[in-house]
Amino acid sequence: MTKMKLVDEGLVQEISERVALALRQQRLDPVTLAAVENLRGATSRSTINRGLGWGQGEFIAEEVCPSVNASPDGNEVASYPKWGKEHLLVTNNIVAIGGSVKSSDVDLTWGSVALDVHAHEVGADPRELRIAEANGVDLRTKKYAIAKARVDIEREYDVAQLFTTAANFGGQTAALTSGASGTQWSAYASANSDPVMSVANADEVIRGECGQNATDMILGPKPLKALRFHPKIQALVQYGSNKLNPSLPVGIETLVALFGKNIHVGKAVHTVKINGALIDTWGDCASLFIKSEPDLYAPQFALNLSSSGYPK
């Protein structure tokens, strides 16, 4: 158990003296005044409740949607290339001896987008500063961390919405964790629930669209749980298990080997109002994608465009 530090005795003494002076000026009888002054001992320490705050899960936005500088002059408009399928084109590129070399058509255009600026500030009451200083706490750094956490979770939320909104993919989606009754990953008793085959089928959809199989997978906490306890997956890996490495529940490393994909688990939570209910930011997400590298001049699945000097 973490020991709580006592409130600065000098500060308590000052507050007590001011309260006592104010009460004396109201001409309270000696018995009442003595009772009020004796309350000082109970105010020298306090049980921390909501001041402890909440914990946060792992962020994966930068892993799945890396940042790249698309505005080197530092303004709030970013430029980016739009790639076509020119590198997949099959044509007659035979040239005669002494003939000119045929040029390759490049289906490359440029687009631009106005960047959003995200910023928060968190105030600090002078009394907070005094109490924190008395306890050896750099409150300004703590307040900055709160503001940065707000910016970070909003970015995580935006990236999660990008990956989980079917309309962003032009209809080229395949249901993994939902669909007809009995096909859900959590429907353990149904013969139609087959995570391995559903991932393989979705992977084939991706290859048919862009020529590559997915390299990575995103899982929300609930889809991950469904995979770790799914009987068909346990049956596939049980013969490699032993007392030190049982098949139940199936570990992340085993799922990586089984699907042949790097797996990113989005454990972040958020709320839409102060002290509201916590929501899984990645929800029931189970997404396959081709991992992007922070390279503006190569075909990408998803990038976070930023300006020089950002993000901060």
PDB file of N, CA and C in Angstrom, residues 8-24 33 36-44:
ATOM      1  N   ASP A   8       1.206  19.765   4.480  1.00  0.00           N
ATOM      2  CA  ASP A   8       2.181  20.650   5.101  1.00  0.00           C
ATOM      3  C   ASP A   8       1.615  21.267   6.386  1.00  0.00           C
ATOM      4  N   GLU A   9       2.293  21.034   7.515  1.00  0.00           N
ATOM      5  CA  GLU A   9       1.812  21.509   8.802  1.00  0.00           C
ATOM      6  C   GLU A   9       1.750  23.030   8.862  1.00  0.00           C
ATOM      7  N   GLY A  10       2.694  23.705   8.211  1.00  0.00           N
ATOM      8  CA  GLY A  10       2.677  25.159   8.212  1.00  0.00           C
ATOM      9  C   GLY A  10       1.439  25.714   7.540  1.00  0.00           C
ATOM     10  N   LEU A  11       1.053  25.057   6.421  1.00  0.00           N
ATOM     11  CA  LEU A  11      -0.148  25.493   5.711  1.00  0.00           C
ATOM     12  C   LEU A  11      -1.385  25.271   6.564  1.00  0.00           C
ATOM     13  N   VAL A  12      -1.466  24.121   7.236  1.00  0.00           N
ATOM     14  CA  VAL A  12      -2.606  23.833   8.109  1.00  0.00           C
ATOM     15  C   VAL A  12      -2.678  24.842   9.246  1.00  0.00           C
ATOM     16  N   GLN A  13      -1.521  25.162   9.839  1.00  0.00           N
ATOM     17  CA  GLN A  13      -1.484  26.126  10.940  1.00  0.00           C
ATOM     18  C   GLN A  13      -2.008  27.488  10.479  1.00  0.00           C
ATOM     19  N   GLU A  14      -1.572  27.910   9.286  1.00  0.00           N
ATOM     20  CA  GLU A  14      -2.018  29.201   8.768  1.00  0.00           C
ATOM     21  C   GLU A  14      -3.527  29.231   8.551  1.00  0.00           C
ATOM     22  N   ILE A  15      -4.065  28.168   7.956  1.00  0.00           N
ATOM     23  CA  ILE A  15      -5.512  28.101   7.720  1.00  0.00           C
ATOM     24  C   ILE A  15      -6.274  28.114   9.044  1.00  0.00           C
ATOM     25  N   SER A  16      -5.792  27.344  10.022  1.00  0.00           N
ATOM     26  CA  SER A  16      -6.464  27.256  11.311  1.00  0.00           C
ATOM     27  C   SER A  16      -6.492  28.600  12.015  1.00  0.00           C
ATOM     28  N   GLU A  17      -5.378  29.316  11.968  1.00  0.00           N
ATOM     29  CA  GLU A  17      -5.322  30.612  12.624  1.00  0.00           C
ATOM     30  C   GLU A  17      -6.273  31.606  11.975  1.00  0.00           C
ATOM     31  N   ARG A  18      -6.384  31.569  10.643  1.00  0.00           N
ATOM     32  CA  ARG A  18      -7.284  32.484   9.960  1.00  0.00           C
ATOM     33  C   ARG A  18      -8.743  32.171  10.283  1.00  0.00           C
ATOM     34  N   VAL A  19      -9.083  30.868  10.331  1.00  0.00           N
ATOM     35  CA  VAL A  19     -10.451  30.480  10.687  1.00  0.00           C
ATOM     36  C   VAL A  19     -10.771  30.911  12.114  1.00  0.00           C
ATOM     37  N   ALA A  20      -9.823  30.683  13.037  1.00  0.00           N
ATOM     38  CA  ALA A  20     -10.057  31.057  14.434  1.00  0.00           C
ATOM     39  C   ALA A  20     -10.250  32.557  14.574  1.00  0.00           C
ATOM     40  N   LEU A  21      -9.452  33.345  13.843  1.00  0.00           N
ATOM     41  CA  LEU A  21      -9.576  34.801  13.908  1.00  0.00           C
ATOM     42  C   LEU A  21     -10.944  35.255  13.407  1.00  0.00           C
ATOM     43  N   ALA A  22     -11.386  34.644  12.313  1.00  0.00           N
ATOM     44  CA  ALA A  22     -12.689  35.010  11.771  1.00  0.00           C
ATOM     45  C   ALA A  22     -13.816  34.676  12.750  1.00  0.00           C
ATOM     46  N   LEU A  23     -13.674  33.550  13.452  1.00  0.00           N
ATOM     47  CA  LEU A  23     -14.701  33.152  14.412  1.00  0.00           C
ATOM     48  C   LEU A  23     -14.701  34.055  15.634  1.00  0.00           C
ATOM     49  N   ARG A  24     -13.516  34.467  16.076  1.00  0.00           N
ATOM     50  CA  ARG A  24     -13.438  35.369  17.235  1.00  0.00           C
ATOM     51  C   ARG A  24     -14.121  36.696  16.929  1.00  0.00           C
ATOM     52  N   LEU A  33     -16.084  28.204  20.445  1.00  0.00           N
ATOM     53  CA  LEU A  33     -14.821  28.544  19.808  1.00  0.00           C
ATOM     54  C   LEU A  33     -13.767  27.473  20.052  1.00  0.00           C
ATOM     55  N   VAL A  36     -14.412  24.426  17.843  1.00  0.00           N
ATOM     56  CA  VAL A  36     -14.007  24.631  16.446  1.00  0.00           C
ATOM     57  C   VAL A  36     -12.495  24.532  16.301  1.00  0.00           C
ATOM     58  N   GLU A  37     -11.746  25.160  17.213  1.00  0.00           N
ATOM     59  CA  GLU A  37     -10.293  25.138  17.128  1.00  0.00           C
ATOM     60  C   GLU A  37      -9.735  23.731  17.292  1.00  0.00           C
ATOM     61  N   ASN A  38     -10.423  22.875  18.041  1.00  0.00           N
ATOM     62  CA  ASN A  38      -9.957  21.503  18.253  1.00  0.00           C
ATOM     63  C   ASN A  38     -10.153  20.605  17.036  1.00  0.00           C
ATOM     64  N   LEU A  39     -10.830  21.138  16.015  1.00  0.00           N
ATOM     65  CA  LEU A  39     -10.995  20.347  14.779  1.00  0.00           C
ATOM     66  C   LEU A  39      -9.707  20.260  13.976  1.00  0.00           C
ATOM     67  N   ARG A  40      -8.707  21.025  14.338  1.00  0.00           N
ATOM     68  CA  ARG A  40      -7.467  21.092  13.566  1.00  0.00           C
ATOM     69  C   ARG A  40      -6.833  19.728  13.362  1.00  0.00           C
ATOM     70  N   GLY A  41      -6.831  18.893  14.368  1.00  0.00           N
ATOM     71  CA  GLY A  41      -6.172  17.589  14.254  1.00  0.00           C
ATOM     72  C   GLY A  41      -6.775  16.715  13.179  1.00  0.00           C
ATOM     73  N   ALA A  42      -8.066  16.854  12.931  1.00  0.00           N
ATOM     74  CA  ALA A  42      -8.742  16.026  11.926  1.00  0.00           C
ATOM     75  C   ALA A  42      -8.489  16.522  10.518  1.00  0.00           C
ATOM     76  N   THR A  43      -7.952  17.723  10.370  1.00  0.00           N
ATOM     77  CA  THR A  43      -7.734  18.267   9.028  1.00  0.00           C
ATOM     78  C   THR A  43      -6.298  18.085   8.558  1.00  0.00           C
ATOM     79  N   SER A  44      -5.450  17.436   9.343  1.00  0.00           N
ATOM     80  CA  SER A  44      -4.042  17.329   8.988  1.00  0.00           C
ATOM     81  C   SER A  44      -3.764  16.212   8.009  1.00  0.00           C
TER      82      SER A  44
END
